[in-house]
Amino acid sequence: MRARALRSAGKPEEAAAELRKALATSNDRCELLYLLWDCQFVLGDRAAAHETLLEAKALADGVAAHRIAVAEASWLMSQGEYAAAVEMIAAVTTPDESVRAYGLSVRGVCEAFLGDMDKGVATLEEARASAHRSGDMREYTRAVGNLTFVLGSSGHHERSARIGAEALKRLAVQGFPSTYSAPIRYNLATSLLALGRWPELDVLEVPDTIPGNKAARILLCQAEARALRGLDPDDLVEAAAKAIDGQDALFAAQSAYTRAVAARAKGRHRAAVELCRETVLDPPAALTGGEVLRLIAEGLGAVHDLQAAGGRVTKLDDPRRWSRAARAAAGAARAGGRGGAGWPSPRRGWTTGPPWPPTGTGSGCRTRRPTPGPGAVSRKRCAGHTSWPSGCAPCRCGRGSTGPLAGSASRCCTGTNPSSARSPRASARSWRCSAGAAPTARSPPSWC
């Protein structure tokens, strides 16, 4: 079928158009609707995909009914309804190994997001074995993609990288197109970056056939690795921007982090702070709390760089401490599958004032009352300056880690739960951040 071939070639929009034409004349509407659901889902049109899936569900029987039930559970997972998705999959009993692998792949991610990381990994290992037995490479790549995503999210980057590299070799040896390998490649890139295995990341292939949103994120990982070595990453950042189809606010926010890392490496510390500040002032809805915290950590690191360089910058209590705590909290949120959920929205609480006087000159100090807010911390401020209270020790899980995804413990900030950690507050003239996003994909999904 032409539509199936187009979908396998990484052209879901063209495949969807073919399917709509075929639906006008075909009697096999259930199968066509299922394929259309898959295309709409991968294109991000979740509402239309759900309507298509419900229409297919009304026509399905036998194995098709089982597959559509798992697809519905996958949709629930994408909405953050993890417990409901697990319950729906538990009701599916089928001898079909391909459908079973699909169900296990979805269930494993949900179990991990519900907090049982070990159980989720075990389920995903079972999904990989089931997909191998079925010979269905679509389900094999799904299982490996989800497994490497969960392993990387929980800080097991060595294992994630090994499994991802082995899967890519197998796909290449067997001559399968690279279309479905995109999540595996992206997860491998993030793990190699976190491990500091930058030469391997440099040579990771980014085929033209993989979706532009995944290609762009892989290129950003390569750009960040280059920046961390003091090399110019601008060409890779530009290539990543060209790989994106149309406007993508999420990509713009994520690339701001990479550009901030590069600016710090070049000694442009003020530029790094501004990039982070501007991004967290108005973050896209899909930007997770963990990613916002990474931006905060990078911005605060740049503030410390300014202090160390003797530039005109407010003397904070310890920006490195706050930076480490924020980075560790980002890792903890990611490890728990929460994407930052549970952190109070900084629009209601966490705001940080400019780290240097807007005019670039000092001004007379006087005592001011802190901006009121729930749980505001009393302290003295200088005009144009901000002083943050000490009260958040570096997270144990963040020490000695490498890469932006480091830190896998679920407790941070002097051993307290991340959601209860004190957050600094300051003036209304602030760079704000939104860390209250629901656990959505941190980019277009690296699980599927």
XYZ file of C-alpha atoms in Angstrom, residues 5-357:
353
model
C 5.253 2.971 2.244
C 5.058 6.743 2.662
C 4.651 6.376 6.426
C 7.681 4.077 6.587
C 9.652 6.598 4.529
C 9.013 9.288 7.130
C 6.353 11.169 5.163
C 3.279 11.031 7.421
C 1.610 14.074 5.842
C 1.665 12.524 2.367
C 0.582 9.185 3.817
C -2.363 10.839 5.569
C -3.466 12.459 2.296
C -3.369 9.075 0.524
C -5.376 7.483 3.321
C -8.083 10.128 3.185
C -8.514 9.491 -0.531
C -8.628 5.731 0.007
C -11.209 6.039 2.782
C -13.691 7.474 0.308
C -13.864 4.206 -1.641
C -12.431 1.397 0.506
C -14.403 -1.186 2.449
C -11.449 -1.845 4.782
C -12.015 1.345 6.726
C -10.765 0.004 10.052
C -7.197 -0.659 8.852
C -7.057 2.623 6.941
C -8.344 4.577 9.929
C -5.728 2.962 12.151
C -2.963 4.008 9.764
C -4.433 7.522 9.588
C -4.445 7.675 13.403
C -0.755 6.794 13.437
C 0.061 9.571 10.959
C -2.016 12.174 12.792
C -0.508 11.179 16.134
C 3.095 11.459 14.947
C 2.284 14.833 13.342
C 1.108 16.093 16.730
C -2.587 16.497 15.858
C -3.696 14.618 18.975
C -7.357 15.718 18.966
C -7.953 14.623 15.362
C -5.976 11.433 15.990
C -8.228 10.526 18.907
C -11.384 11.059 16.837
C -9.961 8.845 14.088
C -9.046 6.183 16.625
C -12.549 6.139 18.111
C -14.014 5.723 14.625
C -11.683 2.796 13.962
C -12.533 1.300 17.357
C -16.214 1.121 16.429
C -15.340 -1.020 13.378
C -12.623 -3.241 14.879
C -12.760 -6.888 15.884
C -10.227 -9.654 16.637
C -6.553 -8.677 16.559
C -7.441 -5.248 15.165
C -9.550 -4.553 18.264
C -6.590 -5.456 20.509
C -4.206 -3.221 18.589
C -6.621 -0.300 18.687
C -7.103 -0.785 22.445
C -3.336 -0.474 22.903
C -3.309 2.586 20.634
C -5.991 4.140 22.835
C -3.801 3.432 25.867
C -0.944 5.148 24.027
C -3.149 8.191 23.554
C -3.984 8.174 27.277
C -0.249 8.064 28.007
C 0.293 11.130 25.827
C -2.309 12.941 27.947
C -0.559 12.013 31.201
C -3.211 9.436 32.163
C -0.647 6.772 33.034
C -2.697 4.718 35.501
C -5.660 4.584 33.105
C -3.343 3.494 30.284
C -1.884 0.658 32.385
C -5.393 -0.481 33.324
C -6.516 -0.501 29.689
C -3.497 -2.530 28.552
C -4.035 -5.036 31.370
C -7.423 -5.858 29.836
C -5.845 -6.754 26.469
C -5.037 -10.455 26.083
C -3.744 -11.505 22.694
C -1.467 -14.214 21.286
C -0.190 -11.771 18.663
C 3.434 -10.973 19.631
C 3.447 -7.700 17.709
C 0.409 -6.341 19.563
C 1.786 -7.682 22.843
C 5.094 -5.866 22.258
C 3.196 -2.656 21.513
C 1.228 -2.956 24.743
C 4.318 -3.688 26.825
C 6.134 -0.703 25.289
C 3.365 1.655 26.341
C 2.889 0.038 29.754
C 6.604 0.233 30.587
C 6.773 3.991 30.033
C 3.616 4.492 32.101
C 5.011 2.405 34.964
C 8.192 4.481 34.931
C 6.206 7.728 34.906
C 4.152 6.425 37.826
C 7.390 6.161 39.805
C 8.335 2.476 39.549
C 11.412 2.828 37.372
C 12.662 -0.736 37.888
C 9.306 -2.222 36.939
C 9.081 0.029 33.893
C 12.537 -1.015 32.684
C 11.711 -4.712 33.192
C 8.485 -4.319 31.205
C 10.319 -2.558 28.384
C 12.966 -5.292 28.281
C 10.095 -7.768 27.893
C 8.642 -5.601 25.123
C 11.971 -5.654 23.290
C 12.129 -9.465 23.523
C 8.528 -9.818 22.336
C 9.148 -7.498 19.386
C 12.252 -9.501 18.477
C 10.206 -12.718 18.425
C 7.505 -11.115 16.283
C 9.974 -9.871 13.670
C 8.071 -6.567 13.572
C 10.770 -3.904 13.264
C 8.305 -1.092 13.914
C 7.582 -2.576 17.341
C 11.259 -3.365 17.896
C 12.260 0.259 17.344
C 9.370 1.431 19.509
C 10.442 -0.854 22.379
C 14.115 0.140 22.125
C 13.231 3.824 21.829
C 11.064 3.699 24.937
C 13.613 1.622 26.858
C 16.503 3.975 26.092
C 14.310 6.959 26.968
C 13.441 5.551 30.411
C 17.028 4.439 31.095
C 18.439 7.818 30.125
C 15.786 9.641 32.146
C 16.734 7.655 35.245
C 20.451 8.380 34.824
C 21.451 4.965 33.424
C 23.185 6.528 30.451
C 25.815 3.823 29.951
C 23.174 1.140 29.542
C 20.942 3.379 27.440
C 23.818 4.235 25.091
C 24.867 0.590 24.737
C 21.340 -0.615 23.903
C 20.748 2.269 21.501
C 24.030 1.741 19.631
C 23.377 -2.006 19.331
C 19.888 -1.376 17.933
C 21.167 1.080 15.317
C 23.781 -1.449 14.186
C 21.126 -4.132 13.857
C 18.878 -1.877 11.791
C 21.785 -0.963 9.508
C 22.911 -4.581 9.019
C 19.391 -5.705 8.152
C 18.938 -2.833 5.729
C 15.921 -1.228 7.375
C 15.198 2.445 6.646
C 16.251 4.893 9.328
C 12.799 6.472 9.633
C 11.745 4.668 12.786
C 15.177 4.947 14.402
C 14.760 8.659 15.166
C 13.828 8.278 18.874
C 16.685 5.794 19.362
C 19.185 8.184 17.756
C 17.979 11.099 19.840
C 18.098 9.144 23.101
C 21.579 7.909 22.191
C 22.671 11.499 21.534
C 21.434 12.719 24.932
C 23.147 9.839 26.740
C 26.456 10.346 24.913
C 26.296 14.038 25.805
C 25.569 13.285 29.463
C 28.428 10.766 29.579
C 30.889 13.189 28.012
C 31.519 10.761 25.151
C 31.708 13.650 22.743
C 33.775 12.101 19.915
C 31.109 9.382 19.564
C 28.410 12.043 19.546
C 30.289 14.017 16.880
C 30.111 11.104 14.433
C 26.521 10.056 15.193
C 24.775 10.087 11.832
C 21.698 12.257 11.335
C 20.008 10.799 8.208
C 17.883 13.039 6.007
C 15.015 10.559 6.302
C 14.374 11.041 10.020
C 11.774 13.646 11.058
C 13.080 17.191 11.183
C 12.186 17.750 14.828
C 14.336 14.811 15.946
C 17.182 15.684 13.560
C 17.223 19.215 14.972
C 17.472 17.992 18.569
C 20.325 15.625 17.753
C 22.180 18.498 16.097
C 21.618 20.606 19.225
C 23.221 17.868 21.333
C 26.215 17.863 18.991
C 26.361 21.663 19.146
C 26.360 21.630 22.942
C 29.171 19.070 23.033
C 31.181 21.282 20.715
C 30.527 24.373 22.846
C 31.621 22.580 26.020
C 35.009 21.997 24.386
C 35.385 25.665 23.542
C 34.599 25.131 19.853
C 32.188 27.240 17.819
C 28.802 25.459 17.532
C 27.031 28.113 15.443
C 26.989 26.086 12.221
C 25.324 23.140 13.980
C 22.749 25.401 15.643
C 21.939 26.907 12.234
C 21.667 23.442 10.675
C 19.303 22.421 13.473
C 17.099 25.453 12.825
C 16.923 24.589 9.118
C 15.873 21.014 9.917
C 12.748 22.247 11.719
C 9.623 22.476 9.579
C 8.051 25.895 10.102
C 7.800 27.784 13.394
C 8.572 25.765 16.516
C 8.508 27.692 19.785
C 9.694 24.658 21.737
C 12.771 24.282 19.540
C 13.535 28.000 19.878
C 13.498 27.655 23.670
C 15.653 24.527 23.618
C 18.162 26.067 21.228
C 18.412 29.069 23.566
C 19.892 26.736 26.179
C 22.502 25.469 23.721
C 23.349 29.019 22.654
C 23.681 30.026 26.316
C 26.156 27.186 26.892
C 28.123 28.384 23.861
C 28.063 31.997 25.065
C 29.466 30.986 28.452
C 32.201 28.956 26.785
C 33.174 32.055 24.778
C 33.228 34.229 27.906
C 30.063 36.117 26.890
C 28.485 35.668 30.310
C 25.998 38.540 30.108
C 24.695 37.211 26.801
C 24.227 33.796 28.395
C 22.210 35.280 31.260
C 20.041 37.272 28.840
C 19.332 34.209 26.695
C 18.203 32.229 29.729
C 16.221 35.125 31.159
C 14.361 35.891 27.942
C 13.457 32.241 27.452
C 12.075 31.642 30.932
C 10.120 34.910 30.811
C 7.758 33.410 28.252
C 8.336 29.655 27.892
C 6.290 27.597 25.417
C 3.695 25.331 27.006
C 5.540 22.169 25.925
C 8.776 23.180 27.679
C 8.988 20.928 30.725
C 9.855 22.037 34.217
C 13.104 20.108 34.007
C 14.138 22.084 30.935
C 13.214 25.364 32.609
C 15.364 24.419 35.582
C 18.274 23.671 33.255
C 17.925 27.178 31.816
C 17.875 28.611 35.339
C 20.966 26.604 36.259
C 22.837 27.798 33.182
C 21.806 31.399 33.789
C 22.928 31.273 37.404
C 26.187 29.672 36.353
C 26.742 32.623 34.043
C 25.989 34.978 36.949
C 28.769 33.294 38.919
C 31.083 33.637 35.927
C 30.393 37.377 35.933
C 31.178 37.607 39.638
C 34.406 35.654 39.224
C 35.408 37.852 36.289
C 34.974 40.978 38.402
C 32.206 42.387 36.267
C 29.475 44.646 37.587
C 27.177 42.050 39.044
C 25.262 41.762 42.281
C 26.920 39.665 44.945
C 24.552 36.726 45.351
C 24.764 34.339 48.296
C 26.154 31.569 46.108
C 24.915 31.319 42.505
C 26.835 28.082 42.037
C 24.863 26.523 44.865
C 21.550 27.580 43.351
C 22.762 26.469 39.928
C 23.684 22.994 41.162
C 20.416 22.681 43.051
C 18.367 23.688 40.003
C 20.287 21.317 37.736
C 19.887 18.457 40.215
C 16.190 19.221 40.552
C 15.876 19.069 36.767
C 17.501 15.645 36.813
C 15.261 14.511 39.647
C 12.131 15.703 37.851
C 13.215 13.929 34.692
C 14.130 10.761 36.592
C 10.715 10.698 38.229
C 8.965 11.109 34.893
C 7.299 14.269 36.142
C 8.768 16.697 33.646
C 8.818 19.219 36.503
C 5.213 18.693 37.610
C 4.738 19.474 41.284
C 7.067 22.480 41.316
C 5.209 25.705 42.134
C 4.839 27.957 39.138
C 7.433 30.713 39.408
C 4.859 33.087 37.987
C 3.297 32.708 41.442
C 6.530 32.390 43.330
C 10.014 32.044 41.940
C 11.195 35.255 40.306
C 14.745 36.468 40.209
C 15.755 40.051 39.716
C 18.373 41.280 37.252
C 21.825 40.154 38.393
C 23.299 43.590 37.694
C 22.014 47.178 37.677
